[in-house]
Amino acid sequence: MRKKARCLIIGSGPAGYTAAIYAARANLEPLLYEGMQPGGQLTTTTEVENYPGYPEGITGTEMMNDFKKQAERYGAIIKSGRATAVDFSVSPKKVTIDNEFVIEADTVIISTGATAKYLGIPDETKYAGQGVSACATCDGFFYRKKKVAVVGGGDTACEEATFLSGLADKVYMIVRKDHLRASQIMQDRVMSNPKIEILFEHNTLGLYGENGVEGVHLVKRLGESDEEKVDIAIDGFFLAIGHHPNTDIFKGQLKLDDVGYIDTEVPSTKTSVEGVFAAGDVADSLYRQAVTAAGTGCRAAMDAERYLSENKL
Ligand code: NDP
């Protein structure tokens, strides 16, 4: 087993695999550890229709398999295993895999992604891929002329609701407080949109439907004397209550922003530690698309290659 790498890539979504393709073709002999969810978040969506080059669409899992095969074809070594600790204070950098062994790496590309937050109700799992989604840009197209609900009251929820209103006939926003948290401009946008109805002070109890989601059970003013249960017929249920960047092991090692995303020296992928680069959703709270992640994966590999040659490593 290889315990040394010129370029170690942590994480295997579009960012990680693209970094592996570029690094392999630059002769960096990259070693990639796939992490908890090989293929990343895309493997939990249904069809991907917005990635250029797939005119008929493709499932997220198939697409990630293609990315992986392409990286392996050029010599990338792809292993299952999860980075459980890092030490970036030394050179080469040390990355512990599965709490079992340490890899020493001249450069590290972090592409551990972000995880969409879910409410934690069992129906989210029951209807996964059958009407429950955490990405309107990915799945909204399937709800043309249908009714959908978006949970959340932040900028993401407003953005997703606005996007969905261009496709669906009706968009409900399920907001637990009596106000939105989003920026004023986004609030104004959803408030003035005739297709969007905001259900303030509503919480989700569950979903129902024989063949996929057909409706949502809500409770209005939970715990108050006038608490009321309401059912609403919908075809799609979109979570937009935030994302959690997968950066727990990098705390204290790299500069992170307030939410935990890795700070990079945009437009490069350089982090606060020389030789460590970040690509994809782990450093991007804004776009979060497969194609943008792949783009930063390419940049990270090019940044790593430059770092190695400048430092004669
Ligand atoms: P936020 O944390 O800002 O908002 C999350 C929303 O989800 C809040 O309304 C919150 O309610 C609600 N929520 C959280 N947990 C639950 C729950 N269990 N049940 C019901 N509702 C829940 O996340 P965003 O993803 O919206 O935004 C993250 C960051 O990214 C923000 O800084 C945002 O400004 C930024 N962003 C900017 C954009 C832009 O500028 N175009 C676009 C998208 C995001 P509550 O208010 O009650 O806590």
Short mmCIF file of N, CA, C and O in Angstrom, two decimals, residues 201-203 205 217-231:
data_model
loop_
_atom_site.label_atom_id
_atom_site.label_comp_id
_atom_site.label_asym_id
_atom_site.label_seq_id
_atom_site.Cartn_x
_atom_site.Cartn_y
_atom_site.Cartn_z
N GLU A 201 -45.00 30.17 10.23
CA GLU A 201 -45.31 29.43 11.47
C GLU A 201 -45.86 28.04 11.19
O GLU A 201 -46.80 27.60 11.85
N HIS A 202 -45.31 27.40 10.19
CA HIS A 202 -45.70 26.02 9.87
C HIS A 202 -44.50 25.09 10.04
O HIS A 202 -43.40 25.43 9.62
N ASN A 203 -44.75 23.95 10.62
CA ASN A 203 -43.72 22.90 10.72
C ASN A 203 -44.21 21.64 10.02
O ASN A 203 -45.41 21.39 9.95
N LEU A 205 -44.80 17.74 9.65
CA LEU A 205 -44.93 16.54 10.47
C LEU A 205 -44.58 15.28 9.69
O LEU A 205 -44.02 14.34 10.23
N HIS A 217 -48.09 16.75 5.56
CA HIS A 217 -48.82 17.04 6.80
C HIS A 217 -48.07 18.15 7.53
O HIS A 217 -46.88 18.00 7.84
N LEU A 218 -48.79 19.25 7.79
CA LEU A 218 -48.16 20.39 8.47
C LEU A 218 -48.89 20.67 9.78
O LEU A 218 -50.03 20.26 9.97
N VAL A 219 -48.19 21.38 10.65
CA VAL A 219 -48.86 21.89 11.84
C VAL A 219 -48.55 23.38 11.94
O VAL A 219 -47.40 23.79 11.80
N LYS A 220 -49.64 24.14 12.14
CA LYS A 220 -49.49 25.60 12.23
C LYS A 220 -49.45 25.99 13.71
O LYS A 220 -50.22 25.46 14.51
N ARG A 221 -48.54 26.89 14.05
CA ARG A 221 -48.38 27.40 15.42
C ARG A 221 -48.26 26.27 16.44
O ARG A 221 -49.01 26.19 17.42
N LEU A 222 -47.27 25.43 16.16
CA LEU A 222 -46.98 24.26 17.00
C LEU A 222 -46.84 24.65 18.47
O LEU A 222 -46.11 25.58 18.82
N GLY A 223 -47.57 23.96 19.33
CA GLY A 223 -47.45 24.17 20.76
C GLY A 223 -48.28 25.33 21.30
O GLY A 223 -48.32 25.55 22.52
N GLU A 224 -48.94 26.10 20.41
CA GLU A 224 -49.77 27.23 20.87
C GLU A 224 -51.21 26.74 21.10
O GLU A 224 -51.59 25.66 20.65
N SER A 225 -52.02 27.56 21.77
CA SER A 225 -53.40 27.13 22.09
C SER A 225 -54.23 26.99 20.81
O SER A 225 -55.18 26.22 20.76
N ASP A 226 -53.85 27.74 19.76
CA ASP A 226 -54.61 27.64 18.51
C ASP A 226 -53.89 26.77 17.47
O ASP A 226 -54.08 26.94 16.27
N GLU A 227 -53.05 25.86 17.96
CA GLU A 227 -52.34 24.94 17.05
C GLU A 227 -53.34 24.24 16.11
O GLU A 227 -54.41 23.85 16.53
N GLU A 228 -52.91 24.10 14.85
CA GLU A 228 -53.85 23.57 13.85
C GLU A 228 -53.11 22.65 12.89
O GLU A 228 -52.01 23.00 12.42
N LYS A 229 -53.69 21.49 12.58
CA LYS A 229 -53.04 20.58 11.61
C LYS A 229 -53.60 20.86 10.21
O LYS A 229 -54.80 21.05 10.05
N VAL A 230 -52.71 20.90 9.23
CA VAL A 230 -53.11 21.22 7.86
C VAL A 230 -52.44 20.24 6.91
O VAL A 230 -51.25 19.96 7.08
N ASP A 231 -53.19 19.71 5.93
CA ASP A 231 -52.58 18.89 4.88
C ASP A 231 -52.60 19.67 3.57
O ASP A 231 -53.59 20.32 3.25
#
